[in-house]
Amino acid sequence: MIRRSGMVLAAFAILVSVMAVTLLIGDFQEFKDSWNNLEWQYFALLLPLAIINHAMRYWRWKTLLECVSALKLKRLIAFLLFSAGSLFIFTPGRL
């Protein structure tokens, strides 16, 4: 369990480092202006819809995986695998 926690912390540290470098290289003032102009009422509406969408995609993936594989994964492991794979479909234009 400790090894897995270390891997998660390392991944989080890499993510934070990449975000910090991106902010330092990019235009910080433009980022700040964009953040301040974000219409939060739409964000509050879309976030639950995005979570429901992710949950439905996970359920479909898990169902299909159970049909084609004899391997039985714990729910948490399956969710982490699905979520990690889902990160590869996002591009900056979609965020």
N, CA, C and O atoms as a DFTB+ gen file, in Angstrom:
380 C
 N C O
     1  1       0.820      -1.199       0.000
     2  2       0.000       0.000       0.000
     3  2       0.861       1.260       0.000
     4  3       0.523       2.254      -0.642
     5  1       1.987       1.207       0.733
     6  2       2.873       2.365       0.794
     7  2       3.477       2.638      -0.574
     8  3       3.622       3.795      -0.967
     9  1       3.829       1.591      -1.296
    10  2       4.415       1.772      -2.622
    11  2       3.421       2.447      -3.558
    12  3       3.793       3.336      -4.324
    13  1       2.139       2.022      -3.499
    14  2       1.115       2.617      -4.347
    15  2       0.912       4.091      -3.991
    16  3       0.745       4.925      -4.880
    17  1       0.927       4.413      -2.698
    18  2       0.776       5.802      -2.269
    19  2       1.931       6.648      -2.781
    20  3       1.742       7.792      -3.196
    21  1       3.136       6.071      -2.748
    22  2       4.289       6.796      -3.274
    23  2       4.167       7.062      -4.757
    24  3       4.561       8.125      -5.237
    25  1       3.622       6.097      -5.492
    26  2       3.441       6.280      -6.929
    27  2       2.404       7.361      -7.208
    28  3       2.574       8.165      -8.124
    29  1       1.340       7.381      -6.427
    30  2       0.299       8.404      -6.602
    31  2       0.874       9.779      -6.284
    32  3       0.633      10.739      -7.016
    33  1       1.631       9.877      -5.200
    34  2       2.248      11.158      -4.852
    35  2       3.245      11.610      -5.922
    36  3       3.319      12.798      -6.233
    37  1       3.997      10.689      -6.475
    38  2       4.948      11.033      -7.538
    39  2       4.195      11.538      -8.774
    40  3       4.601      12.525      -9.388
    41  1       3.113      10.872      -9.132
    42  2       2.313      11.313     -10.287
    43  2       1.734      12.694     -10.038
    44  3       1.716      13.536     -10.936
    45  1       1.258      12.931      -8.818
    46  2       0.703      14.245      -8.476
    47  2       1.789      15.320      -8.532
    48  3       1.545      16.427      -9.012
    49  1       2.973      14.999      -8.049
    50  2       4.080      15.951      -8.087
    51  2       4.459      16.288      -9.526
    52  3       4.752      17.442      -9.840
    53  1       4.452      15.294     -10.390
    54  2       4.745      15.543     -11.803
    55  2       3.677      16.442     -12.413
    56  3       3.998      17.366     -13.160
    57  1       2.413      16.179     -12.102
    58  2       1.323      17.007     -12.610
    59  2       1.470      18.451     -12.164
    60  3       1.343      19.367     -12.976
    61  1       1.735      18.665     -10.881
    62  2       1.903      20.019     -10.359
    63  2       3.101      20.697     -11.015
    64  3       3.044      21.887     -11.326
    65  1       4.177      19.958     -11.227
    66  2       5.364      20.523     -11.865
    67  2       5.075      20.956     -13.296
    68  3       5.492      22.034     -13.720
    69  1       4.371      20.127     -14.027
    70  2       4.029      20.465     -15.413
    71  2       3.136      21.698     -15.444
    72  3       3.325      22.581     -16.281
    73  1       2.166      21.764     -14.538
    74  2       1.284      22.932     -14.497
    75  2       2.066      24.193     -14.145
    76  3       1.828      25.251     -14.726
    77  1       2.999      24.089     -13.198
    78  2       3.798      25.250     -12.803
    79  2       4.665      25.738     -13.954
    80  3       4.751      26.940     -14.203
    81  1       5.303      24.814     -14.651
    82  2       6.145      25.193     -15.796
    83  2       5.285      25.825     -16.889
    84  3       5.685      26.811     -17.509
    85  1       4.110      25.258     -17.121
    86  2       3.212      25.812     -18.135
    87  2       2.807      27.239     -17.787
    88  3       2.767      28.108     -18.658
    89  1       2.510      27.476     -16.521
    90  2       2.143      28.831     -16.109
    91  2       3.328      29.788     -16.211
    92  3       3.155      30.951     -16.574
    93  1       4.516      29.312     -15.896
    94  2       5.683      30.178     -15.972
    95  2       6.052      30.511     -17.410
    96  3       6.443      31.639     -17.708
    97  1       5.929      29.536     -18.297
    98  2       6.272      29.761     -19.695
    99  2       5.178      30.554     -20.401
   100  3       5.454      31.425     -21.225
   101  1       3.931      30.233     -20.059
   102  2       2.798      30.880     -20.719
   103  2       2.588      32.303     -20.237
   104  3       3.362      32.839     -19.444
   105  1       1.540      32.884     -20.731
   106  2       1.181      34.249     -20.380
   107  2       0.336      34.218     -19.110
   108  3      -0.857      33.917     -19.161
   109  1       0.955      34.529     -17.971
   110  2       0.260      34.448     -16.694
   111  2      -0.884      35.456     -16.622
   112  3      -1.945      35.146     -16.079
   113  1      -0.687      36.634     -17.153
   114  2      -1.744      37.659     -17.108
   115  2      -2.965      37.214     -17.904
   116  3      -4.097      37.433     -17.475
   117  1      -2.743      36.591     -19.059
   118  2      -3.870      36.095     -19.860
   119  2      -4.608      34.977     -19.117
   120  3      -5.837      34.910     -19.142
   121  1      -3.847      34.108     -18.462
   122  2      -4.462      33.052     -17.658
   123  2      -5.300      33.651     -16.535
   124  3      -6.425      33.216     -16.290
   125  1      -4.750      34.641     -15.862
   126  2      -5.470      35.297     -14.758
   127  2      -6.751      35.966     -15.267
   128  3      -7.798      35.867     -14.628
   129  1      -6.670      36.637     -16.404
   130  2      -7.850      37.277     -16.981
   131  2      -8.909      36.246     -17.373
   132  3     -10.100      36.450     -17.139
   133  1      -8.470      35.146     -17.967
   134  2      -9.404      34.086     -18.353
   135  2     -10.064      33.477     -17.129
   136  3     -11.265      33.204     -17.138
   137  1      -9.289      33.265     -16.082
   138  2      -9.831      32.692     -14.845
   139  2     -10.859      33.632     -14.221
   140  3     -11.902      33.187     -13.740
   141  1     -10.562      34.934     -14.229
   142  2     -11.496      35.905     -13.646
   143  2     -12.761      36.061     -14.477
   144  3     -13.819      36.385     -13.936
   145  1     -12.668      35.836     -15.785
   146  2     -13.836      35.980     -16.657
   147  2     -14.647      34.696     -16.805
   148  3     -15.632      34.665     -17.543
   149  1     -14.242      33.645     -16.111
   150  2     -14.960      32.383     -16.192
   151  2     -16.362      32.543     -15.607
   152  3     -16.523      33.064     -14.503
   153  1     -17.361      32.099     -16.340
   154  2     -18.734      32.201     -15.874
   155  2     -19.050      30.975     -15.024
   156  3     -19.364      29.903     -15.542
   157  1     -18.958      31.155     -13.714
   158  2     -19.033      30.055     -12.771
   159  2     -20.384      29.362     -12.746
   160  3     -20.454      28.179     -12.412
   161  1     -21.464      30.064     -13.090
   162  2     -22.776      29.406     -13.074
   163  2     -22.829      28.286     -14.113
   164  3     -23.475      27.264     -13.879
   165  1     -22.167      28.459     -15.246
   166  2     -22.126      27.398     -16.251
   167  2     -21.212      26.257     -15.801
   168  3     -21.498      25.084     -16.040
   169  1     -20.118      26.622     -15.152
   170  2     -19.203      25.609     -14.636
   171  2     -19.910      24.733     -13.600
   172  3     -19.756      23.512     -13.599
   173  1     -20.677      25.363     -12.728
   174  2     -21.411      24.625     -11.695
   175  2     -22.472      23.717     -12.308
   176  3     -22.805      22.684     -11.728
   177  1     -22.999      24.080     -13.452
   178  2     -23.980      23.246     -14.139
   179  2     -23.298      22.099     -14.897
   180  3     -23.795      20.973     -14.901
   181  1     -22.180      22.384     -15.526
   182  2     -21.523      21.393     -16.374
   183  2     -20.698      20.369     -15.597
   184  3     -20.537      19.241     -16.065
   185  1     -20.179      20.724     -14.440
   186  2     -19.362      19.788     -13.677
   187  2     -20.126      18.527     -13.274
   188  3     -19.602      17.431     -13.471
   189  1     -21.344      18.626     -12.716
   190  2     -22.077      17.384     -12.413
   191  2     -22.390      16.561     -13.665
   192  3     -22.379      15.331     -13.620
   193  1     -22.666      17.231     -14.769
   194  2     -22.921      16.503     -16.010
   195  2     -21.672      15.762     -16.480
   196  3     -21.765      14.641     -16.979
   197  1     -20.515      16.380     -16.322
   198  2     -19.267      15.721     -16.704
   199  2     -18.993      14.513     -15.804
   200  3     -18.516      13.482     -16.278
   201  1     -19.292      14.637     -14.522
   202  2     -19.093      13.514     -13.598
   203  2     -20.037      12.366     -13.940
   204  3     -19.632      11.203     -13.929
   205  1     -21.281      12.685     -14.241
   206  2     -22.247      11.646     -14.640
   207  2     -21.796      10.980     -15.937
   208  3     -21.896       9.761     -16.075
   209  1     -21.301      11.769     -16.883
   210  2     -20.802      11.227     -18.144
   211  2     -19.642      10.261     -17.898
   212  3     -19.587       9.183     -18.489
   213  1     -18.726      10.653     -17.029
   214  2     -17.581       9.783     -16.721
   215  2     -18.053       8.490     -16.056
   216  3     -17.550       7.410     -16.369
   217  1     -19.008       8.596     -15.147
   218  2     -19.530       7.403     -14.467
   219  2     -20.219       6.462     -15.446
   220  3     -20.062       5.244     -15.352
   221  1     -20.975       7.011     -16.378
   222  2     -21.657       6.175     -17.370
   223  2     -20.647       5.510     -18.310
   224  3     -20.824       4.348     -18.676
   225  1     -19.610       6.218     -18.698
   226  2     -18.580       5.634     -19.549
   227  2     -17.848       4.518     -18.813
   228  3     -17.526       3.485     -19.398
   229  1     -17.584       4.736     -17.510
   230  2     -16.931       3.706     -16.705
   231  2     -17.813       2.464     -16.631
   232  3     -17.334       1.346     -16.821
   233  1     -19.092       2.656     -16.358
   234  2     -20.012       1.522     -16.249
   235  2     -20.050       0.728     -17.559
   236  3     -20.031      -0.503     -17.539
   237  1     -20.104       1.429     -18.695
   238  2     -20.103       0.758     -19.994
   239  2     -18.793       0.002     -20.222
   240  3     -18.806      -1.140     -20.681
   241  1     -17.671       0.634     -19.905
   242  2     -16.364       0.003     -20.070
   243  2     -16.247      -1.233     -19.193
   244  3     -15.767      -2.272     -19.645
   245  1     -16.686      -1.127     -17.935
   246  2     -16.604      -2.262     -17.009
   247  2     -17.489      -3.414     -17.481
   248  3     -17.092      -4.576     -17.386
   249  1     -18.676      -3.105     -17.986
   250  2     -19.586      -4.132     -18.499
   251  2     -18.968      -4.839     -19.705
   252  3     -18.985      -6.067     -19.782
   253  1     -18.429      -4.074     -20.632
   254  2     -17.792      -4.682     -21.802
   255  2     -16.562      -5.493     -21.404
   256  3     -16.320      -6.565     -21.958
   257  1     -15.791      -4.991     -20.455
   258  2     -14.607      -5.714     -19.997
   259  2     -14.992      -7.052     -19.363
   260  3     -14.306      -8.052     -19.575
   261  1     -16.061      -7.082     -18.600
   262  2     -16.518      -8.329     -17.986
   263  2     -16.991      -9.333     -19.038
   264  3     -16.876     -10.542     -18.837
   265  1     -17.518      -8.842     -20.149
   266  2     -17.996      -9.738     -21.208
   267  2     -16.847     -10.397     -21.967
   268  3     -16.965     -11.544     -22.397
   269  1     -15.742      -9.683     -22.134
   270  2     -14.669     -10.203     -22.981
   271  2     -13.474     -10.732     -22.212
   272  3     -12.572     -11.321     -22.808
   273  1     -13.447     -10.539     -20.908
   274  2     -12.274     -10.935     -20.132
   275  2     -12.670     -11.838     -18.971
   276  3     -13.708     -11.644     -18.338
   277  1     -11.832     -12.817     -18.706
   278  2     -12.053     -13.688     -17.545
   279  2     -11.450     -13.059     -16.293
   280  3     -11.692     -13.536     -15.184
   281  1     -10.680     -12.010     -16.457
   282  2     -10.033     -11.339     -15.340
   283  2     -11.059     -10.515     -14.571
   284  3     -11.781      -9.709     -15.157
   285  1     -11.119     -10.716     -13.277
   286  2     -12.027      -9.942     -12.422
   287  2     -11.209      -8.911     -11.656
   288  3     -10.335      -9.259     -10.863
   289  1     -11.501      -7.650     -11.902
   290  2     -10.797      -6.563     -11.232
   291  2     -11.650      -6.007     -10.102
   292  3     -12.878      -5.977     -10.189
   293  1     -10.986      -5.568      -9.044
   294  2     -11.711      -4.860      -7.998
   295  2     -12.228      -3.553      -8.581
   296  3     -11.638      -2.990      -9.503
   297  1     -13.325      -3.090      -8.035
   298  2     -13.975      -1.896      -8.575
   299  2     -13.031      -0.683      -8.568
   300  3     -12.980       0.071      -9.539
   301  1     -12.291      -0.501      -7.478
   302  2     -11.388       0.647      -7.391
   303  2     -10.270       0.558      -8.428
   304  3      -9.944       1.549      -9.081
   305  1      -9.692      -0.615      -8.574
   306  2      -8.619      -0.789      -9.562
   307  2      -9.157      -0.555     -10.970
   308  3      -8.513       0.106     -11.786
   309  1     -10.334      -1.098     -11.249
   310  2     -10.938      -0.905     -12.569
   311  2     -11.214       0.575     -12.829
   312  3     -10.977       1.068     -13.932
   313  1     -11.709       1.277     -11.824
   314  2     -11.999       2.704     -11.988
   315  2     -10.714       3.499     -12.217
   316  3     -10.680       4.399     -13.056
   317  1      -9.661       3.168     -11.474
   318  2      -8.394       3.874     -11.662
   319  2      -7.808       3.607     -13.047
   320  3      -7.275       4.521     -13.678
   321  1      -7.899       2.377     -13.521
   322  2      -7.423       2.055     -14.867
   323  2      -8.212       2.819     -15.926
   324  3      -7.636       3.384     -16.856
   325  1      -9.531       2.829     -15.776
   326  2     -10.375       3.546     -16.727
   327  2     -10.065       5.039     -16.701
   328  3      -9.940       5.667     -17.753
   329  1      -9.942       5.605     -15.511
   330  2      -9.681       7.043     -15.397
   331  2      -8.332       7.416     -15.982
   332  3      -8.199       8.442     -16.650
   333  1      -7.330       6.584     -15.731
   334  2      -6.005       6.859     -16.293
   335  2      -6.052       6.813     -17.818
   336  3      -5.452       7.658     -18.483
   337  1      -6.750       5.847     -18.367
   338  2      -6.889       5.771     -19.819
   339  2      -7.682       6.929     -20.386
   340  3      -7.410       7.388     -21.495
   341  1      -8.661       7.405     -19.633
   342  2      -9.486       8.525     -20.095
   343  2      -8.694       9.821     -20.181
   344  3      -9.020      10.694     -20.985
   345  1      -7.668       9.952     -19.369
   346  2      -6.860      11.179     -19.409
   347  2      -6.200      11.380     -20.760
   348  3      -5.907      12.512     -21.143
   349  1      -5.963      10.298     -21.486
   350  2      -5.305      10.405     -22.780
   351  2      -6.213      10.959     -23.870
   352  3      -5.724      11.330     -24.938
   353  1      -7.517      11.026     -23.633
   354  2      -8.400      11.538     -24.682
   355  2      -8.572      13.041     -24.632
   356  3      -9.071      13.641     -25.585
   357  1      -8.159      13.668     -23.514
   358  2      -8.317      15.109     -23.387
   359  2      -7.192      15.835     -24.109
   360  3      -6.029      15.434     -24.058
   361  1      -7.567      16.902     -24.774
   362  2      -6.585      17.774     -25.410
   363  2      -6.838      19.173     -24.895
   364  3      -7.934      19.450     -24.407
   365  1      -5.872      20.062     -24.984
   366  2      -6.095      21.427     -24.470
   367  2      -7.306      22.106     -25.095
   368  3      -7.958      22.920     -24.441
   369  1      -7.614      21.793     -26.328
   370  2      -8.774      22.414     -26.983
   371  2     -10.102      21.966     -26.397
   372  3     -11.103      22.674     -26.505
   373  1     -10.113      20.797     -25.780
   374  2     -11.350      20.273     -25.217
   375  2     -11.570      20.726     -23.787
   376  3     -12.689      20.641     -23.281
   377  1     -10.539      21.200     -23.133
   378  2     -10.695      21.635     -21.745
   379  2     -11.301      22.956     -21.725
   380  3     -11.524      23.516     -20.652
